Protein backbone atom coordinates (compact mmCIF):
# COMPACT_ATOMS: atom_id res chain seq x y z
CA UNK A 1 142.60 191.89 131.58
CA UNK A 2 143.85 195.45 131.06
CA UNK A 3 146.43 194.76 133.76
CA UNK A 4 148.06 192.04 131.65
CA UNK A 5 148.36 194.44 128.70
CA UNK A 6 150.07 197.02 130.90
CA UNK A 7 152.61 194.58 132.29
CA UNK A 8 154.36 193.64 129.02
CA UNK A 9 154.30 197.28 127.96
CA UNK A 10 155.93 198.40 131.20
CA UNK A 11 158.52 195.60 130.86
CA UNK A 12 159.15 196.80 127.31
CA UNK A 13 159.52 200.35 128.54
CA UNK A 14 161.93 199.25 131.27
CA UNK A 15 164.05 197.30 128.80
CA UNK A 16 163.94 200.19 126.37
CA UNK A 17 165.05 202.64 129.05
CA UNK A 18 167.85 200.31 130.18
CA UNK A 19 169.14 200.00 126.61
CA UNK A 20 168.92 203.76 126.11
CA UNK A 21 170.88 204.33 129.31
CA UNK A 22 173.58 201.88 128.14
CA UNK A 23 173.72 203.64 124.77
CA UNK A 24 173.99 207.05 126.40
CA UNK A 25 176.70 205.78 128.74
CA UNK A 26 178.60 204.34 125.78
CA UNK A 27 178.34 207.60 123.84
CA UNK A 28 179.59 209.58 126.84
CA UNK A 29 182.55 207.19 127.20
CA UNK A 30 183.24 207.43 123.45
CA UNK A 31 183.20 211.23 123.59
CA UNK A 32 185.58 211.20 126.54
CA UNK A 33 187.96 208.83 124.74
CA UNK A 34 187.85 210.93 121.56
CA UNK A 35 188.68 214.05 123.57
CA UNK A 36 191.64 212.25 125.12
CA UNK A 37 192.80 211.05 121.71
CA UNK A 38 192.51 214.58 120.33
CA UNK A 39 194.63 215.99 123.16
CA UNK A 40 197.26 213.30 122.60
CA UNK A 41 197.35 213.98 118.86
CA UNK A 42 197.76 217.70 119.51
CA UNK A 43 200.67 216.92 121.85
CA UNK A 44 202.32 214.69 119.26
CA UNK A 45 201.85 217.38 116.62
CA UNK A 46 203.41 220.01 118.89
CA UNK A 47 206.38 217.78 119.68
CA UNK A 48 206.79 216.89 116.01
CA UNK A 49 206.79 220.52 114.94
CA UNK A 50 209.65 221.18 117.36
CA UNK A 51 211.83 218.88 115.22
CA UNK A 52 211.37 220.95 112.05
CA UNK A 53 214.30 223.38 112.59
CA UNK A 54 216.87 220.67 113.44
CA UNK A 55 215.59 218.52 110.57
CA UNK A 56 215.96 221.44 108.18
CA UNK A 57 219.49 222.08 109.48
CA UNK A 58 220.51 218.44 108.94
CA UNK A 59 218.90 218.43 105.50
CA UNK A 60 220.84 221.55 104.53
CA UNK A 61 224.04 220.02 105.88
CA UNK A 62 223.44 216.81 103.95
CA UNK A 63 222.77 218.73 100.73
CA UNK A 64 225.93 220.78 101.19
CA UNK A 65 228.00 217.64 101.79
CA UNK A 66 226.43 215.88 98.82
CA UNK A 67 227.14 218.83 96.51
CA UNK A 68 230.67 219.09 97.87
CA UNK A 69 231.30 215.36 97.29
CA UNK A 70 229.90 215.55 93.77
CA UNK A 71 232.12 218.53 92.95
CA UNK A 72 235.14 216.76 94.42
CA UNK A 73 234.41 213.63 92.37
CA UNK A 74 234.13 215.72 89.19
CA UNK A 75 237.37 217.54 89.95
CA UNK A 76 239.15 214.25 90.58
CA UNK A 77 237.84 212.85 87.31
CA UNK A 78 238.99 215.99 85.46
CA UNK A 79 242.46 215.73 87.01
CA UNK A 80 242.68 212.03 86.13
CA UNK A 81 241.61 212.67 82.54
CA UNK A 82 244.12 215.55 82.23
CA UNK A 83 246.89 213.33 83.57
CA UNK A 84 245.95 210.58 81.12
CA UNK A 85 246.08 213.05 78.24
CA UNK A 86 249.50 214.35 79.25
CA UNK A 87 251.02 210.89 79.08
């Protein structure tokens, strides 16, 4: 009779160990994938930071053009209003 009690317990232990091994394997795979993701994100961040100087240059250029256009529009409006007054 004690043999029958041992058998289900050993089957339980085997199943338990198999599930633990699957869980450990899954956690190892997850850790590996997270490391890979982290490396890829660091690469993307490095590449993205290389675009900061050109982006700043284009932003400065755009601001200068926008200010220049606004000044030109104001000057044209002033000239038009002065011409209208002279008539």
